[in-house]
Structures are given as structure tokens and as C-alpha cells.
Amino acid sequence: MLQVVWFKRDLRTQDNAALTAALNAGPTLCIYVLEPEYWQLPDTSNRQWMFIRESLLDLHQDLMSKNGGLQWYAGSVIDVLETIQKEHGEFALHSHEETGNLWTYQRDKNVKKWCQQQGVHWQEYRQFSVTRALNNRDAWASTWKKNMEQPVVVLPKNGVFSWLNHTQPAQDLPHSVSHDPTPCLGRQRGGRKLALSVFESFLTLRGETYRGSISSPITAESACSRLSPYLAYGCLSMRELYQTLQQHQQSASGRWKASLSAFESRLWWHCHFIQKLEDEPQMEMNNLHPATNHLNRIMNEEFFSAWQHGRTGWPMVDACMRYLQHYGWINFRMRAMLVSVASFPLWLPWQPVSHWLASLFTDYEPGIHYPQVQMQAGTTGINIPRMYNPITQAQKCDPSGNFVRQWVPELKHVSDQWIFEPWLMSKKQQQHFGLIIGEDYPAPLVDFAQASRMARARMQHINTGEYRATAKEIGQKHGSRKRRFPRKKWPSRASKNEQQLSLF
């Protein structure tokens, strides 16, 4: 019987359980479905597609070296499966378990229903250490470790591939399938070959400074692993990454040992957050804690547009947004700051904020993105709301002001004294530096201190006994069992002592 492998976000042949099982079972057809409807969603973009396209071409070459190949179709998955059924008759379907956005969640439910109606056996395989229909988190950490230590799966040497008639070659994959907010000239390129190269450079050169260098966008650009898009689209498997990391840790010492250990912990957190969305798919649109529905955040189009385009008047915020638009990536702390500024002083609803940022991220991973956005927006009920002060963050992460001057060239001649608060300059000083606030560069949209006080008061207003009781229930379902932190008061801004994740 024909075996069909539906590649989704597992664009590799190595340690691919779906492909291995299919080839062990019989002649295997490898397909990728380009779904036009998906690429019109607000959290998608052409920068993501181009990374996927490059990864698909790399996958096709790898399959060809094994006497196979990748066949692709444009349309709905069910239409494609019906085409295969008409041409080949009975078949079995293999794919990985996907924890995607609401659209892919509904699509998978529709595919499951179709398979049941047609008598098609659809077997899904674990992609990360994320558990379907999880009862509780009590043994989750130990299960994660066991899954990571399982041997990587190896393709059979005598596997046989199959083909369909009238399919398009991988080289004909379109270059444009979606909108893109801005050209992403600096984005990372896709494919397993590049993924392995990036991983190697991290393990042998860049990774030594990982611990202590991932908060600033200046040092994080090279100190971070830069593996996030390759994990998001499955060019690397989490398990092979973990096991290679373990091998390097055995001989590591000093700063290397500390950095590799810190990076390993991020792999655990990666799956921890994806598990949240797996357990609560509605997190893409609905507040995790229902009491936060009463915060009444308002969609101020002027504020939202200024935030989108790096024109808030806070230099560090604007520099980070422009950097992100160019590269399709920015380090975690700056992502958190972008969400925090939008959610608290600007008091914008997090849903359009999250979709806009998702479309900018080449490494968009829904299972990390939506739980993290809600965490930074203060709507989970189980995380301390962090109100990032963009001036303080600039002083800590860009003390020389070079990052701001590079990405906000309107301020390139402003002195160190005023670079992070240019609106405080007198008219005479503005003229001296060739910059008129309100004309060449905007004044801040709001007074940060005043707006933050109002936001804090609103958050405190809903922090009732009932709120805390519900938060405890949410924590039981979604909270980490790995570490325990004492309760703290609602802070005014993020401090060094707060546990802040910096994924990858």
C-alpha cells in the first residue's frame, strides 16, 4: 500500500519519524502542500515563505540523493489527498504532530475527519517533546528528558519512493505567496545545510559568550544560537540538537560549560511553551485569564501604526522595530520590550500586536509566540507583568547609543546625553544637532511614567481574591514544575532579579 508523507514543519530527512515509518511500511510519496488560504492570514508573510521555500529545495535535494524527491501542490490538503486517492487508491498518511495557529488546528481537524470518513489511516508523530491530550504537568519535565535521550531514527537503506503524475518540480515553487510588511533583506536563509553550519559555528565559536550576552541586541546577534527558524520549520530536530549539545558539554569547561548549560535550559523552555498552546489552542485570540477581559484595552490606530513602523518617539523601541523589519529576527528581551510597550503605556490590545510581530518573525513558532505575547501583555494570570522602560533598557543594552544611531538615523548626530531622550532637548539644542522633535523625529506618543502608572493601577484593580483563585487553577494546568519562585509584588518595570527567559 502507498505511504504518503505530508511534510509540514519537519523539513528534513534526518530523525524524521514520519518519513522513517513510511519508508519502513512501503513505497512512499513525499508531498508538501502550499495552502493559499493560510498565506493570507495576518500572522504570515512572504519572508516566512521564502525561508520555507529554501528549506523545501534543500529537502528535495536530500531526497533525490536517496532516489526520491519532493512533490508539491497548491490548494487545500483535502483536495490533494483526494487527488492521490483517485490516482493510487488506498494509502496511509504520515505526518508530524503540529502545534500551529488556529487555522492549522482547524485544518488538521478537517483532515482527520476526512481520513476517518475515507478509511485512511493517518499516523502523527511527535515533533518536539510536546504531549497531546496531556492530563497534567507533574511528570512533564522527566518525560521531556526521556524523549530527548531516545535514539534518533534512521531511514531504512532499502526504502522505496513513489511518484504522482502531473506534479510540479520543486524548482517551480513560487517566490511570492503572501504579503510582507517590509522587505526583509537581512533574513536568515533556510535549509538543513545552513542549519548545520549555524549550529556548528555556535558550538565552536559563537556560543562561548551565550551566557551573559543575549540581552543586548548588539551582542545577541552573534551570541544567540540563531537556530530558532531552523527549529521552527524542522530543518533540525530538537533531539539531534540536544544530543549533540550533550556531547559538547562533556568536554566543556569554564565559560563554555556555563553557556552550553544555559542554552540547554532554553530547549526545555521551548517545549514548555509549545505545550501551553497545545493544551489551549484559543490562546492565539483569547486571554488566558478571563478577568483580563475587563482591562478594556483600546485599539488606537495612531498608536498602533506608530509602533508598527518604528515611530513611537522612544528611540530604543523604534530601533528594535526597524531592526526586526530588516532581519526578521531580534533577541528575546527586545521582543518582550516591544510587546510590553504596546501593551502597557500604549494600552493596545495584544492580538493585533501579536499578529504583526508574528508576520515579522522569520522564526515564527506559534507555540512560543502566543504564550509569550500573553505573558508580556499581562493576561496569563500566572506571570508577573513586566513593564519595560524603553529608556532604562536602552541604557542597559545600548550604553554607547550606537545601536539606536544605526537604526534611527534621524538621531545619528545627537550626543550621548540626549540620545535616549531627545525630546528633552531645548529648541536650541535640537537645532544644534540638526533634529527638530515633532518634525524630523516624533515626540513620545505618551508620557511613559504617567501611562505606566495608569496601566499598573488597571492591572492592580483586577487583582482580586477571585482573580488569584483562577490564576492558581491556570498555574496548575500551564505552570512549569521545573522551578518555583516566591510571589512578588506587581513591579513597575523589569529588574535584574526577575526570571526573564531569553529563548535562543
PDB file of C-alpha atoms in Angstrom, residues 50-316:
ATOM      1  CA  MET A  50      10.944  32.310   1.349  1.00  0.00           C
ATOM      2  CA  PHE A  51      12.674  30.599   4.271  1.00  0.00           C
ATOM      3  CA  ILE A  52      10.351  27.615   3.828  1.00  0.00           C
ATOM      4  CA  ARG A  53      10.917  27.589   0.058  1.00  0.00           C
ATOM      5  CA  GLU A  54      14.677  27.422   0.521  1.00  0.00           C
ATOM      6  CA  SER A  55      14.223  24.644   3.070  1.00  0.00           C
ATOM      7  CA  LEU A  56      11.966  22.707   0.691  1.00  0.00           C
ATOM      8  CA  LEU A  57      14.532  22.934  -2.106  1.00  0.00           C
ATOM      9  CA  ASP A  58      17.202  21.665   0.269  1.00  0.00           C
ATOM     10  CA  LEU A  59      14.894  18.845   1.377  1.00  0.00           C
ATOM     11  CA  HIS A  60      14.192  17.931  -2.248  1.00  0.00           C
ATOM     12  CA  GLN A  61      17.914  17.644  -2.980  1.00  0.00           C
ATOM     13  CA  ASP A  62      18.375  15.434   0.070  1.00  0.00           C
ATOM     14  CA  LEU A  63      15.514  13.176  -1.014  1.00  0.00           C
ATOM     15  CA  MET A  64      16.910  12.991  -4.542  1.00  0.00           C
ATOM     16  CA  SER A  65      20.226  11.759  -3.139  1.00  0.00           C
ATOM     17  CA  LYS A  66      18.198   8.867  -1.693  1.00  0.00           C
ATOM     18  CA  ASN A  67      16.471   8.150  -5.047  1.00  0.00           C
ATOM     19  CA  GLY A  68      13.381  10.053  -4.009  1.00  0.00           C
ATOM     20  CA  GLY A  69      12.114  13.582  -4.269  1.00  0.00           C
ATOM     21  CA  LEU A  70       9.565  16.071  -3.007  1.00  0.00           C
ATOM     22  CA  GLN A  71       6.326  16.752  -4.853  1.00  0.00           C
ATOM     23  CA  TRP A  72       4.293  19.846  -4.106  1.00  0.00           C
ATOM     24  CA  TYR A  73       0.755  21.001  -4.701  1.00  0.00           C
ATOM     25  CA  ALA A  74      -1.090  24.273  -4.290  1.00  0.00           C
ATOM     26  CA  GLY A  75      -4.565  24.096  -2.790  1.00  0.00           C
ATOM     27  CA  SER A  76      -6.279  22.542   0.191  1.00  0.00           C
ATOM     28  CA  VAL A  77      -4.827  19.448   1.806  1.00  0.00           C
ATOM     29  CA  ILE A  78      -8.086  17.527   1.445  1.00  0.00           C
ATOM     30  CA  ASP A  79      -8.206  18.267  -2.295  1.00  0.00           C
ATOM     31  CA  VAL A  80      -4.652  16.948  -2.622  1.00  0.00           C
ATOM     32  CA  LEU A  81      -5.465  13.794  -0.663  1.00  0.00           C
ATOM     33  CA  GLU A  82      -8.493  13.195  -2.875  1.00  0.00           C
ATOM     34  CA  THR A  83      -6.253  13.504  -5.941  1.00  0.00           C
ATOM     35  CA  ILE A  84      -3.854  10.929  -4.505  1.00  0.00           C
ATOM     36  CA  GLN A  85      -6.764   8.645  -3.685  1.00  0.00           C
ATOM     37  CA  LYS A  86      -8.107   8.825  -7.252  1.00  0.00           C
ATOM     38  CA  GLU A  87      -4.717   8.075  -8.781  1.00  0.00           C
ATOM     39  CA  HIS A  88      -3.379   5.482  -6.338  1.00  0.00           C
ATOM     40  CA  GLY A  89      -6.379   4.171  -4.459  1.00  0.00           C
ATOM     41  CA  GLU A  90      -5.779   3.097  -0.883  1.00  0.00           C
ATOM     42  CA  PHE A  91      -2.982   4.819   1.038  1.00  0.00           C
ATOM     43  CA  ALA A  92      -1.786   5.618   4.556  1.00  0.00           C
ATOM     44  CA  LEU A  93      -0.909   9.139   5.664  1.00  0.00           C
ATOM     45  CA  HIS A  94       2.059  10.097   7.857  1.00  0.00           C
ATOM     46  CA  SER A  95       2.952  13.495   9.328  1.00  0.00           C
ATOM     47  CA  HIS A  96       4.270  15.086  12.490  1.00  0.00           C
ATOM     48  CA  GLU A  97       2.057  16.446  15.249  1.00  0.00           C
ATOM     49  CA  GLU A  98       1.731  20.155  14.577  1.00  0.00           C
ATOM     50  CA  THR A  99       1.013  22.751  17.245  1.00  0.00           C
ATOM     51  CA  GLY A 100       0.195  25.664  14.979  1.00  0.00           C
ATOM     52  CA  ASN A 101      -2.172  28.592  14.896  1.00  0.00           C
ATOM     53  CA  LEU A 102      -5.952  28.276  14.988  1.00  0.00           C
ATOM     54  CA  TRP A 103      -6.145  27.949  11.213  1.00  0.00           C
ATOM     55  CA  THR A 104      -3.823  24.920  11.049  1.00  0.00           C
ATOM     56  CA  TYR A 105      -5.546  23.457  14.112  1.00  0.00           C
ATOM     57  CA  GLN A 106      -8.910  23.565  12.321  1.00  0.00           C
ATOM     58  CA  ARG A 107      -7.342  22.303   9.094  1.00  0.00           C
ATOM     59  CA  ASP A 108      -5.937  19.274  10.905  1.00  0.00           C
ATOM     60  CA  LYS A 109      -9.336  18.574  12.448  1.00  0.00           C
ATOM     61  CA  ASN A 110     -10.856  18.668   8.954  1.00  0.00           C
ATOM     62  CA  VAL A 111      -8.161  16.331   7.605  1.00  0.00           C
ATOM     63  CA  LYS A 112      -8.738  13.936  10.491  1.00  0.00           C
ATOM     64  CA  LYS A 113     -12.479  13.878   9.777  1.00  0.00           C
ATOM     65  CA  TRP A 114     -11.851  13.249   6.062  1.00  0.00           C
ATOM     66  CA  CYS A 115      -9.444  10.403   6.830  1.00  0.00           C
ATOM     67  CA  GLN A 116     -11.975   8.784   9.142  1.00  0.00           C
ATOM     68  CA  GLN A 117     -14.715   9.075   6.514  1.00  0.00           C
ATOM     69  CA  GLN A 118     -12.473   7.636   3.785  1.00  0.00           C
ATOM     70  CA  GLY A 119     -10.925   4.884   5.881  1.00  0.00           C
ATOM     71  CA  VAL A 120      -7.454   6.399   5.547  1.00  0.00           C
ATOM     72  CA  HIS A 121      -5.129   5.702   8.461  1.00  0.00           C
ATOM     73  CA  TRP A 122      -3.383   8.920   9.490  1.00  0.00           C
ATOM     74  CA  GLN A 123      -0.474   8.443  11.871  1.00  0.00           C
ATOM     75  CA  GLU A 124       1.054  11.507  13.512  1.00  0.00           C
ATOM     76  CA  TYR A 125       4.466  11.517  15.175  1.00  0.00           C
ATOM     77  CA  ARG A 126       5.901  13.691  17.904  1.00  0.00           C
ATOM     78  CA  GLN A 127       7.920  16.642  16.599  1.00  0.00           C
ATOM     79  CA  PHE A 128       9.132  18.066  19.909  1.00  0.00           C
ATOM     80  CA  SER A 129       8.615  16.771  23.424  1.00  0.00           C
ATOM     81  CA  VAL A 130       5.028  18.029  23.443  1.00  0.00           C
ATOM     82  CA  THR A 131       2.242  15.709  24.584  1.00  0.00           C
ATOM     83  CA  ARG A 132      -1.219  15.529  23.035  1.00  0.00           C
ATOM     84  CA  ALA A 133      -4.140  15.371  25.489  1.00  0.00           C
ATOM     85  CA  LEU A 134      -1.858  15.980  28.462  1.00  0.00           C
ATOM     86  CA  ASN A 135      -3.542  15.297  31.811  1.00  0.00           C
ATOM     87  CA  ASN A 136      -1.180  17.319  33.997  1.00  0.00           C
ATOM     88  CA  ARG A 137       2.331  18.746  34.105  1.00  0.00           C
ATOM     89  CA  ASP A 138       3.615  16.752  37.073  1.00  0.00           C
ATOM     90  CA  ALA A 139       5.844  14.349  35.112  1.00  0.00           C
ATOM     91  CA  TRP A 140       6.353  16.593  32.114  1.00  0.00           C
ATOM     92  CA  ALA A 141       9.996  17.506  32.802  1.00  0.00           C
ATOM     93  CA  SER A 142      11.126  13.895  33.222  1.00  0.00           C
ATOM     94  CA  THR A 143       9.200  12.893  30.102  1.00  0.00           C
ATOM     95  CA  TRP A 144      10.917  15.661  28.159  1.00  0.00           C
ATOM     96  CA  LYS A 145      14.342  14.356  29.131  1.00  0.00           C
ATOM     97  CA  LYS A 146      13.421  10.764  28.259  1.00  0.00           C
ATOM     98  CA  ASN A 147      12.192  11.858  24.836  1.00  0.00           C
ATOM     99  CA  MET A 148      15.369  13.834  24.185  1.00  0.00           C
ATOM    100  CA  GLU A 149      17.526  10.833  25.086  1.00  0.00           C
ATOM    101  CA  GLN A 150      15.772   8.421  22.729  1.00  0.00           C
ATOM    102  CA  PRO A 151      17.944   7.347  19.770  1.00  0.00           C
ATOM    103  CA  VAL A 152      17.445   9.405  16.632  1.00  0.00           C
ATOM    104  CA  VAL A 153      15.512   7.499  13.990  1.00  0.00           C
ATOM    105  CA  VAL A 154      17.396   6.378  10.882  1.00  0.00           C
ATOM    106  CA  LEU A 155      15.958   5.907   7.400  1.00  0.00           C
ATOM    107  CA  PRO A 156      15.957   2.344   6.054  1.00  0.00           C
ATOM    108  CA  LYS A 157      18.610   1.716   3.408  1.00  0.00           C
ATOM    109  CA  ASN A 158      16.199  -0.125   1.118  1.00  0.00           C
ATOM    110  CA  GLY A 159      13.344   2.395   1.228  1.00  0.00           C
ATOM    111  CA  VAL A 160      11.368   2.843  -1.998  1.00  0.00           C
ATOM    112  CA  PHE A 161       9.890   6.145  -3.152  1.00  0.00           C
ATOM    113  CA  SER A 162       6.803   6.695  -5.283  1.00  0.00           C
ATOM    114  CA  TRP A 163       5.640   9.498  -7.599  1.00  0.00           C
ATOM    115  CA  LEU A 164       2.408  11.022  -8.804  1.00  0.00           C
ATOM    116  CA  ASN A 165       1.687  12.104 -12.350  1.00  0.00           C
ATOM    117  CA  HIS A 166       1.327  15.741 -13.406  1.00  0.00           C
ATOM    118  CA  THR A 167       3.151  17.287 -10.463  1.00  0.00           C
ATOM    119  CA  GLN A 168       5.356  20.351 -10.493  1.00  0.00           C
ATOM    120  CA  PRO A 169       9.104  20.168  -9.791  1.00  0.00           C
ATOM    121  CA  ALA A 170      10.334  21.690  -6.557  1.00  0.00           C
ATOM    122  CA  GLN A 171      12.271  24.304  -8.529  1.00  0.00           C
ATOM    123  CA  ASP A 172       8.934  25.771  -9.640  1.00  0.00           C
ATOM    124  CA  LEU A 173       7.847  26.680  -6.124  1.00  0.00           C
ATOM    125  CA  PRO A 174       6.697  30.314  -6.341  1.00  0.00           C
ATOM    126  CA  HIS A 175       8.801  33.093  -4.893  1.00  0.00           C
ATOM    127  CA  SER A 176       5.814  35.052  -3.616  1.00  0.00           C
ATOM    128  CA  VAL A 177       2.715  33.649  -1.927  1.00  0.00           C
ATOM    129  CA  SER A 178       1.942  36.258   0.715  1.00  0.00           C
ATOM    130  CA  HIS A 179       2.200  39.896   1.667  1.00  0.00           C
ATOM    131  CA  ASP A 180       5.223  41.194   3.523  1.00  0.00           C
ATOM    132  CA  PRO A 181       5.109  44.291   5.722  1.00  0.00           C
ATOM    133  CA  THR A 182       8.590  45.369   4.596  1.00  0.00           C
ATOM    134  CA  PRO A 183      11.441  43.900   2.536  1.00  0.00           C
ATOM    135  CA  CYS A 184      13.417  41.542   4.766  1.00  0.00           C
ATOM    136  CA  LEU A 185      16.834  41.964   3.205  1.00  0.00           C
ATOM    137  CA  GLY A 186      18.795  40.626   6.167  1.00  0.00           C
ATOM    138  CA  ARG A 187      16.814  37.486   6.978  1.00  0.00           C
ATOM    139  CA  GLN A 188      18.428  34.111   7.540  1.00  0.00           C
ATOM    140  CA  ARG A 189      18.290  31.622   4.673  1.00  0.00           C
ATOM    141  CA  GLY A 190      16.555  28.274   5.002  1.00  0.00           C
ATOM    142  CA  GLY A 191      17.646  24.677   4.629  1.00  0.00           C
ATOM    143  CA  ARG A 192      19.303  21.951   6.638  1.00  0.00           C
ATOM    144  CA  LYS A 193      22.773  22.553   5.232  1.00  0.00           C
ATOM    145  CA  LEU A 194      22.760  26.104   6.549  1.00  0.00           C
ATOM    146  CA  ALA A 195      21.195  24.946   9.817  1.00  0.00           C
ATOM    147  CA  LEU A 196      24.079  22.560  10.440  1.00  0.00           C
ATOM    148  CA  SER A 197      26.584  25.281   9.609  1.00  0.00           C
ATOM    149  CA  VAL A 198      24.936  27.731  12.021  1.00  0.00           C
ATOM    150  CA  PHE A 199      24.833  25.085  14.752  1.00  0.00           C
ATOM    151  CA  GLU A 200      28.500  24.247  14.218  1.00  0.00           C
ATOM    152  CA  SER A 201      29.536  27.887  14.452  1.00  0.00           C
ATOM    153  CA  PHE A 202      27.578  28.228  17.688  1.00  0.00           C
ATOM    154  CA  LEU A 203      29.194  25.154  19.242  1.00  0.00           C
ATOM    155  CA  THR A 204      32.740  26.044  18.229  1.00  0.00           C
ATOM    156  CA  LEU A 205      32.902  29.845  18.051  1.00  0.00           C
ATOM    157  CA  ARG A 206      29.912  31.987  18.967  1.00  0.00           C
ATOM    158  CA  GLY A 207      28.403  30.057  21.858  1.00  0.00           C
ATOM    159  CA  GLU A 208      31.085  30.783  24.435  1.00  0.00           C
ATOM    160  CA  THR A 209      29.563  34.178  25.231  1.00  0.00           C
ATOM    161  CA  TYR A 210      25.939  32.978  25.117  1.00  0.00           C
ATOM    162  CA  ARG A 211      25.516  33.299  28.865  1.00  0.00           C
ATOM    163  CA  GLY A 212      25.595  36.989  29.619  1.00  0.00           C
ATOM    164  CA  SER A 213      25.404  38.283  26.045  1.00  0.00           C
ATOM    165  CA  ILE A 214      21.868  37.581  24.882  1.00  0.00           C
ATOM    166  CA  SER A 215      20.053  40.547  26.433  1.00  0.00           C
ATOM    167  CA  SER A 216      21.539  43.294  24.278  1.00  0.00           C
ATOM    168  CA  PRO A 217      20.584  43.302  20.587  1.00  0.00           C
ATOM    169  CA  ILE A 218      24.185  44.272  19.837  1.00  0.00           C
ATOM    170  CA  THR A 219      25.834  41.184  21.327  1.00  0.00           C
ATOM    171  CA  ALA A 220      22.859  38.829  20.911  1.00  0.00           C
ATOM    172  CA  GLU A 221      23.104  38.952  17.125  1.00  0.00           C
ATOM    173  CA  SER A 222      26.147  36.662  17.251  1.00  0.00           C
ATOM    174  CA  ALA A 223      25.969  35.226  20.790  1.00  0.00           C
ATOM    175  CA  CYS A 224      22.482  33.732  20.361  1.00  0.00           C
ATOM    176  CA  SER A 225      22.400  30.353  18.647  1.00  0.00           C
ATOM    177  CA  ARG A 226      20.360  31.717  15.698  1.00  0.00           C
ATOM    178  CA  LEU A 227      18.810  28.268  15.346  1.00  0.00           C
ATOM    179  CA  SER A 228      15.225  29.354  16.014  1.00  0.00           C
ATOM    180  CA  PRO A 229      13.998  29.398  12.375  1.00  0.00           C
ATOM    181  CA  TYR A 230      15.623  26.025  11.712  1.00  0.00           C
ATOM    182  CA  LEU A 231      13.817  24.533  14.699  1.00  0.00           C
ATOM    183  CA  ALA A 232      10.561  26.281  13.800  1.00  0.00           C
ATOM    184  CA  TYR A 233      10.489  24.635  10.369  1.00  0.00           C
ATOM    185  CA  GLY A 234      12.150  21.391  11.354  1.00  0.00           C
ATOM    186  CA  CYS A 235      15.409  21.684   9.416  1.00  0.00           C
ATOM    187  CA  LEU A 236      16.946  20.325  12.614  1.00  0.00           C
ATOM    188  CA  SER A 237      15.271  18.030  15.107  1.00  0.00           C
ATOM    189  CA  MET A 238      15.199  19.020  18.745  1.00  0.00           C
ATOM    190  CA  ARG A 239      16.520  15.602  19.715  1.00  0.00           C
ATOM    191  CA  GLU A 240      19.598  15.651  17.491  1.00  0.00           C
ATOM    192  CA  LEU A 241      20.334  19.178  18.674  1.00  0.00           C
ATOM    193  CA  TYR A 242      20.022  18.139  22.325  1.00  0.00           C
ATOM    194  CA  GLN A 243      22.197  15.053  21.919  1.00  0.00           C
ATOM    195  CA  THR A 244      24.929  16.921  20.050  1.00  0.00           C
ATOM    196  CA  LEU A 245      24.846  19.566  22.759  1.00  0.00           C
ATOM    197  CA  GLN A 246      25.269  16.870  25.413  1.00  0.00           C
ATOM    198  CA  GLN A 247      28.380  15.577  23.683  1.00  0.00           C
ATOM    199  CA  HIS A 248      29.947  19.029  23.625  1.00  0.00           C
ATOM    200  CA  GLN A 249      29.069  19.661  27.261  1.00  0.00           C
ATOM    201  CA  GLN A 250      31.084  16.630  28.362  1.00  0.00           C
ATOM    202  CA  SER A 251      34.351  18.294  27.367  1.00  0.00           C
ATOM    203  CA  ALA A 252      33.334  21.900  28.034  1.00  0.00           C
ATOM    204  CA  SER A 253      34.707  23.940  30.916  1.00  0.00           C
ATOM    205  CA  GLY A 254      34.601  27.455  32.277  1.00  0.00           C
ATOM    206  CA  ARG A 255      32.545  29.927  30.304  1.00  0.00           C
ATOM    207  CA  TRP A 256      31.752  27.371  27.606  1.00  0.00           C
ATOM    208  CA  LYS A 257      30.238  24.996  30.140  1.00  0.00           C
ATOM    209  CA  ALA A 258      28.040  27.709  31.645  1.00  0.00           C
ATOM    210  CA  SER A 259      26.868  28.919  28.237  1.00  0.00           C
ATOM    211  CA  LEU A 260      26.031  25.467  26.869  1.00  0.00           C
ATOM    212  CA  SER A 261      24.147  24.644  30.062  1.00  0.00           C
ATOM    213  CA  ALA A 262      22.171  27.887  29.743  1.00  0.00           C
ATOM    214  CA  PHE A 263      21.333  27.064  26.143  1.00  0.00           C
ATOM    215  CA  GLU A 264      20.194  23.560  27.066  1.00  0.00           C
ATOM    216  CA  SER A 265      17.695  25.040  29.515  1.00  0.00           C
ATOM    217  CA  ARG A 266      16.195  27.067  26.644  1.00  0.00           C
ATOM    218  CA  LEU A 267      15.464  23.849  24.764  1.00  0.00           C
ATOM    219  CA  TRP A 268      13.370  22.734  27.720  1.00  0.00           C
ATOM    220  CA  TRP A 269      11.547  26.075  27.851  1.00  0.00           C
ATOM    221  CA  HIS A 270      10.945  25.867  24.093  1.00  0.00           C
ATOM    222  CA  CYS A 271       8.827  22.735  24.500  1.00  0.00           C
ATOM    223  CA  HIS A 272       7.272  24.022  27.732  1.00  0.00           C
ATOM    224  CA  PHE A 273       5.740  26.992  25.931  1.00  0.00           C
ATOM    225  CA  ILE A 274       4.594  24.991  22.920  1.00  0.00           C
ATOM    226  CA  GLN A 275       2.842  22.650  25.343  1.00  0.00           C
ATOM    227  CA  LYS A 276       0.811  25.634  26.556  1.00  0.00           C
ATOM    228  CA  LEU A 277      -0.635  26.291  23.099  1.00  0.00           C
ATOM    229  CA  GLU A 278      -1.122  22.566  22.524  1.00  0.00           C
ATOM    230  CA  ASP A 279      -3.266  22.464  25.668  1.00  0.00           C
ATOM    231  CA  GLU A 280      -5.038  25.778  24.973  1.00  0.00           C
ATOM    232  CA  PRO A 281      -5.286  26.473  21.197  1.00  0.00           C
ATOM    233  CA  GLN A 282      -7.503  29.513  21.800  1.00  0.00           C
ATOM    234  CA  MET A 283      -4.521  31.335  23.310  1.00  0.00           C
ATOM    235  CA  GLU A 284      -3.963  32.868  19.888  1.00  0.00           C
ATOM    236  CA  MET A 285      -7.016  35.091  20.353  1.00  0.00           C
ATOM    237  CA  ASN A 286      -8.419  34.759  23.897  1.00  0.00           C
ATOM    238  CA  ASN A 287      -6.954  35.992  27.166  1.00  0.00           C
ATOM    239  CA  LEU A 288      -5.731  33.055  29.201  1.00  0.00           C
ATOM    240  CA  HIS A 289      -7.063  34.611  32.411  1.00  0.00           C
ATOM    241  CA  PRO A 290     -10.723  35.623  31.842  1.00  0.00           C
ATOM    242  CA  ALA A 291     -10.558  38.527  34.314  1.00  0.00           C
ATOM    243  CA  THR A 292      -8.161  40.334  31.993  1.00  0.00           C
ATOM    244  CA  ASN A 293     -11.043  40.645  29.518  1.00  0.00           C
ATOM    245  CA  HIS A 294     -12.090  43.593  31.680  1.00  0.00           C
ATOM    246  CA  LEU A 295      -8.886  45.548  31.055  1.00  0.00           C
ATOM    247  CA  ASN A 296     -10.612  47.183  28.068  1.00  0.00           C
ATOM    248  CA  ARG A 297      -7.527  47.821  26.001  1.00  0.00           C
ATOM    249  CA  ILE A 298      -8.385  50.138  23.129  1.00  0.00           C
ATOM    250  CA  MET A 299      -7.268  49.811  19.510  1.00  0.00           C
ATOM    251  CA  ASN A 300      -5.762  53.251  18.947  1.00  0.00           C
ATOM    252  CA  GLU A 301      -4.893  53.190  15.241  1.00  0.00           C
ATOM    253  CA  GLU A 302      -2.494  56.120  15.542  1.00  0.00           C
ATOM    254  CA  PHE A 303      -0.536  54.454  18.339  1.00  0.00           C
ATOM    255  CA  PHE A 304      -0.574  51.074  16.607  1.00  0.00           C
ATOM    256  CA  SER A 305       0.689  52.476  13.300  1.00  0.00           C
ATOM    257  CA  ALA A 306       3.470  54.413  15.032  1.00  0.00           C
ATOM    258  CA  TRP A 307       4.519  51.295  16.937  1.00  0.00           C
ATOM    259  CA  GLN A 308       4.388  49.160  13.760  1.00  0.00           C
ATOM    260  CA  HIS A 309       6.657  51.460  11.809  1.00  0.00           C
ATOM    261  CA  GLY A 310       9.170  52.409  14.475  1.00  0.00           C
ATOM    262  CA  ARG A 311       7.844  55.930  15.080  1.00  0.00           C
ATOM    263  CA  THR A 312       6.864  55.843  18.764  1.00  0.00           C
ATOM    264  CA  GLY A 313       9.335  58.545  19.798  1.00  0.00           C
ATOM    265  CA  TRP A 314      11.187  56.145  22.107  1.00  0.00           C
ATOM    266  CA  PRO A 315      14.491  55.582  20.293  1.00  0.00           C
ATOM    267  CA  MET A 316      15.204  52.066  21.573  1.00  0.00           C
TER     268      MET A 316
END
